[in-house]
């Protein structure tokens, strides 16, 4: 049989919430009756959200797919400044929990019809009276649409305690508004066939409630007499990596610095080899016999921009020096500062060069002194004594590359197993249409 709605009804309901979040730049969202977290799964990609919470009375159903909400490896490898925390609770919407206060949006998608009418009263008091969010989206079946649903007799789901007409939903919603200080607009998803929309309405009816009086009325509610009740059980929580976290910022910065420092070093070495060959061909003296000078100015950086600041290198090795013997290699930036490394052969890349020619290093650190500060205590970075340059071994490129590879593999950020989240249709009848 052809599906009755395209996209499927459960997806249209979730899309309705996503559109609301996008329009209103909602930061804190709680989904009541979140079931297998399929709405939360979609919402986590909307990074204006900073706190995403799910609640369901059935802990087992939440646990089934909750690990799909974990950050994946790209969230760790390419973190942004966005902040996201996810929390999942087992608990009933008929009970208060102080952790659910102060949200911008509460969603209750196809939930209230699973409650007895007495519990709907408690739900109203908990959600509108106690949690008191800026907005509430409530969706519930519209019973006037039922005669159009093929093969349906009775309620749409065996667990439904009632299914309301538009008038019944409206009467409950207006009472809630009056009692708790909200206004409501009625809409829905799942269009009726042409010509019947007005008579039967939407398949899922939706009330969008907005708290009157904006944020002030909210702060009044959270005054001294706020009850600190914690009746829900925390099942899962995770913070997404964010560049606001200094440890994460340092990790990203260090790998960026090492990447560009290696790149600059390789480029310099390639050019140096080419120059030596040319000199050998021309019958000139090779390696370090005399003071030489390499300009990196006006070259395309790997970052894609032109390097305007010349970077110079002096090689003052002893003529005929053997591989592995102590050698001094200098880089010097346009300000005339000069660095050297006196271990086995190594190259010194000034932080000023990295900072000025690598836009990401520049953006992440903000200033040269911040950059130095971030790199100072990091075990992966070898800085010159005065902290003005990164030191890299000349010989060990291959070994370092292998090491880098290991770092990625052993970083501990194994991609969380992402189960597929085919949102299962909630209603019995939806499975058959
Ligand atoms: N909102 C989900 C699924 C709705 S099905 C979706 O959009 O797909 C209704 C859900 O409400 C079920 O997962 C059920 O376990 C949960 N539920 C029923 N009574 C509840 C209560 N008193 N408190 C919290 N959740 C409840």
PDB file of N, CA and C in Angstrom, residues 91-129:
ATOM      1  N   UNK A  91      12.189   9.089  33.918  1.00  0.00           N
ATOM      2  CA  UNK A  91      11.316   9.775  34.865  1.00  0.00           C
ATOM      3  C   UNK A  91       9.957  10.018  34.240  1.00  0.00           C
ATOM      4  N   UNK A  92       8.999  10.407  35.098  1.00  0.00           N
ATOM      5  CA  UNK A  92       7.640  10.623  34.604  1.00  0.00           C
ATOM      6  C   UNK A  92       7.315  12.111  34.506  1.00  0.00           C
ATOM      7  N   UNK A  93       6.630  12.461  33.430  1.00  0.00           N
ATOM      8  CA  UNK A  93       6.247  13.871  33.232  1.00  0.00           C
ATOM      9  C   UNK A  93       5.204  14.327  34.244  1.00  0.00           C
ATOM     10  N   UNK A  94       4.754  13.413  35.074  1.00  0.00           N
ATOM     11  CA  UNK A  94       3.795  13.799  36.112  1.00  0.00           C
ATOM     12  C   UNK A  94       4.538  14.198  37.390  1.00  0.00           C
ATOM     13  N   UNK A  95       5.874  14.091  37.362  1.00  0.00           N
ATOM     14  CA  UNK A  95       6.661  14.455  38.549  1.00  0.00           C
ATOM     15  C   UNK A  95       7.649  15.568  38.231  1.00  0.00           C
ATOM     16  N   UNK A  96       7.907  16.377  39.254  1.00  0.00           N
ATOM     17  CA  UNK A  96       8.800  17.527  39.051  1.00  0.00           C
ATOM     18  C   UNK A  96      10.255  17.118  39.211  1.00  0.00           C
ATOM     19  N   UNK A  97      11.120  17.799  38.491  1.00  0.00           N
ATOM     20  CA  UNK A  97      12.558  17.642  38.700  1.00  0.00           C
ATOM     21  C   UNK A  97      13.204  18.992  38.378  1.00  0.00           C
ATOM     22  N   UNK A  98      13.929  19.500  39.357  1.00  0.00           N
ATOM     23  CA  UNK A  98      14.476  20.867  39.242  1.00  0.00           C
ATOM     24  C   UNK A  98      15.429  21.028  38.060  1.00  0.00           C
ATOM     25  N   UNK A  99      16.031  19.908  37.605  1.00  0.00           N
ATOM     26  CA  UNK A  99      16.980  20.011  36.482  1.00  0.00           C
ATOM     27  C   UNK A  99      16.293  20.356  35.171  1.00  0.00           C
ATOM     28  N   UNK A 100      14.962  20.274  35.153  1.00  0.00           N
ATOM     29  CA  UNK A 100      14.243  20.553  33.903  1.00  0.00           C
ATOM     30  C   UNK A 100      13.647  21.957  33.869  1.00  0.00           C
ATOM     31  N   UNK A 101      14.055  22.804  34.807  1.00  0.00           N
ATOM     32  CA  UNK A 101      13.546  24.178  34.782  1.00  0.00           C
ATOM     33  C   UNK A 101      14.465  25.065  33.961  1.00  0.00           C
ATOM     34  N   UNK A 102      13.902  26.161  33.480  1.00  0.00           N
ATOM     35  CA  UNK A 102      14.728  27.161  32.791  1.00  0.00           C
ATOM     36  C   UNK A 102      15.039  26.832  31.341  1.00  0.00           C
ATOM     37  N   UNK A 103      14.217  25.987  30.712  1.00  0.00           N
ATOM     38  CA  UNK A 103      14.465  25.656  29.299  1.00  0.00           C
ATOM     39  C   UNK A 103      13.765  26.642  28.374  1.00  0.00           C
ATOM     40  N   UNK A 104      14.306  26.743  27.149  1.00  0.00           N
ATOM     41  CA  UNK A 104      13.656  27.595  26.143  1.00  0.00           C
ATOM     42  C   UNK A 104      12.480  26.881  25.512  1.00  0.00           C
ATOM     43  N   UNK A 105      12.632  25.564  25.358  1.00  0.00           N
ATOM     44  CA  UNK A 105      11.599  24.804  24.650  1.00  0.00           C
ATOM     45  C   UNK A 105      11.422  23.424  25.267  1.00  0.00           C
ATOM     46  N   UNK A 106      10.140  23.070  25.493  1.00  0.00           N
ATOM     47  CA  UNK A 106       9.792  21.690  25.886  1.00  0.00           C
ATOM     48  C   UNK A 106       8.953  21.105  24.762  1.00  0.00           C
ATOM     49  N   UNK A 107       9.325  19.899  24.313  1.00  0.00           N
ATOM     50  CA  UNK A 107       8.506  19.250  23.285  1.00  0.00           C
ATOM     51  C   UNK A 107       7.832  18.026  23.883  1.00  0.00           C
ATOM     52  N   UNK A 108       6.584  17.826  23.487  1.00  0.00           N
ATOM     53  CA  UNK A 108       5.813  16.666  23.937  1.00  0.00           C
ATOM     54  C   UNK A 108       5.117  16.125  22.690  1.00  0.00           C
ATOM     55  N   UNK A 109       5.824  15.244  21.994  1.00  0.00           N
ATOM     56  CA  UNK A 109       5.355  14.780  20.692  1.00  0.00           C
ATOM     57  C   UNK A 109       4.663  13.428  20.852  1.00  0.00           C
ATOM     58  N   UNK A 110       3.347  13.415  20.592  1.00  0.00           N
ATOM     59  CA  UNK A 110       2.538  12.191  20.701  1.00  0.00           C
ATOM     60  C   UNK A 110       2.757  11.518  22.065  1.00  0.00           C
ATOM     61  N   UNK A 111       2.671  12.309  23.112  1.00  0.00           N
ATOM     62  CA  UNK A 111       2.865  11.794  24.475  1.00  0.00           C
ATOM     63  C   UNK A 111       1.581  11.850  25.300  1.00  0.00           C
ATOM     64  N   UNK A 112       0.880  12.973  25.304  1.00  0.00           N
ATOM     65  CA  UNK A 112      -0.184  13.155  26.305  1.00  0.00           C
ATOM     66  C   UNK A 112      -1.291  12.104  26.182  1.00  0.00           C
ATOM     67  N   UNK A 113      -1.524  11.583  24.975  1.00  0.00           N
ATOM     68  CA  UNK A 113      -2.591  10.597  24.798  1.00  0.00           C
ATOM     69  C   UNK A 113      -2.249   9.257  25.468  1.00  0.00           C
ATOM     70  N   UNK A 114      -0.968   9.118  25.922  1.00  0.00           N
ATOM     71  CA  UNK A 114      -0.569   7.908  26.661  1.00  0.00           C
ATOM     72  C   UNK A 114      -0.841   8.075  28.160  1.00  0.00           C
ATOM     73  N   UNK A 115      -1.283   9.261  28.567  1.00  0.00           N
ATOM     74  CA  UNK A 115      -1.528   9.532  30.000  1.00  0.00           C
ATOM     75  C   UNK A 115      -3.026   9.448  30.288  1.00  0.00           C
ATOM     76  N   UNK A 116      -3.366   9.107  31.532  1.00  0.00           N
ATOM     77  CA  UNK A 116      -4.777   9.196  31.933  1.00  0.00           C
ATOM     78  C   UNK A 116      -5.128  10.686  32.028  1.00  0.00           C
ATOM     79  N   UNK A 117      -6.404  10.998  32.029  1.00  0.00           N
ATOM     80  CA  UNK A 117      -6.773  12.422  32.088  1.00  0.00           C
ATOM     81  C   UNK A 117      -6.287  13.070  33.385  1.00  0.00           C
ATOM     82  N   UNK A 118      -6.271  12.270  34.460  1.00  0.00           N
ATOM     83  CA  UNK A 118      -5.759  12.816  35.732  1.00  0.00           C
ATOM     84  C   UNK A 118      -4.278  13.157  35.587  1.00  0.00           C
ATOM     85  N   UNK A 119      -3.544  12.284  34.874  1.00  0.00           N
ATOM     86  CA  UNK A 119      -2.114  12.547  34.671  1.00  0.00           C
ATOM     87  C   UNK A 119      -1.887  13.710  33.702  1.00  0.00           C
ATOM     88  N   UNK A 120      -2.817  13.934  32.773  1.00  0.00           N
ATOM     89  CA  UNK A 120      -2.683  15.105  31.887  1.00  0.00           C
ATOM     90  C   UNK A 120      -2.732  16.375  32.742  1.00  0.00           C
ATOM     91  N   UNK A 121      -3.574  16.377  33.761  1.00  0.00           N
ATOM     92  CA  UNK A 121      -3.637  17.533  34.685  1.00  0.00           C
ATOM     93  C   UNK A 121      -2.292  17.740  35.365  1.00  0.00           C
ATOM     94  N   UNK A 122      -1.701  16.610  35.842  1.00  0.00           N
ATOM     95  CA  UNK A 122      -0.381  16.714  36.508  1.00  0.00           C
ATOM     96  C   UNK A 122       0.681  17.188  35.512  1.00  0.00           C
ATOM     97  N   UNK A 123       0.602  16.652  34.298  1.00  0.00           N
ATOM     98  CA  UNK A 123       1.535  17.059  33.228  1.00  0.00           C
ATOM     99  C   UNK A 123       1.462  18.583  33.038  1.00  0.00           C
ATOM    100  N   UNK A 124       0.230  19.118  32.980  1.00  0.00           N
ATOM    101  CA  UNK A 124       0.059  20.567  32.766  1.00  0.00           C
ATOM    102  C   UNK A 124       0.733  21.346  33.883  1.00  0.00           C
ATOM    103  N   UNK A 125       0.522  20.862  35.113  1.00  0.00           N
ATOM    104  CA  UNK A 125       1.077  21.584  36.259  1.00  0.00           C
ATOM    105  C   UNK A 125       2.612  21.507  36.255  1.00  0.00           C
ATOM    106  N   UNK A 126       3.149  20.300  35.948  1.00  0.00           N
ATOM    107  CA  UNK A 126       4.604  20.120  35.952  1.00  0.00           C
ATOM    108  C   UNK A 126       5.242  20.942  34.821  1.00  0.00           C
ATOM    109  N   UNK A 127       4.684  20.800  33.611  1.00  0.00           N
ATOM    110  CA  UNK A 127       5.332  21.434  32.452  1.00  0.00           C
ATOM    111  C   UNK A 127       5.122  22.946  32.464  1.00  0.00           C
ATOM    112  N   UNK A 128       3.866  23.379  32.513  1.00  0.00           N
ATOM    113  CA  UNK A 128       3.590  24.817  32.382  1.00  0.00           C
ATOM    114  C   UNK A 128       3.790  25.555  33.707  1.00  0.00           C
ATOM    115  N   UNK A 129       3.388  24.897  34.815  1.00  0.00           N
ATOM    116  CA  UNK A 129       3.456  25.575  36.113  1.00  0.00           C
ATOM    117  C   UNK A 129       4.840  25.523  36.723  1.00  0.00           C
TER     118      UNK A 129
END
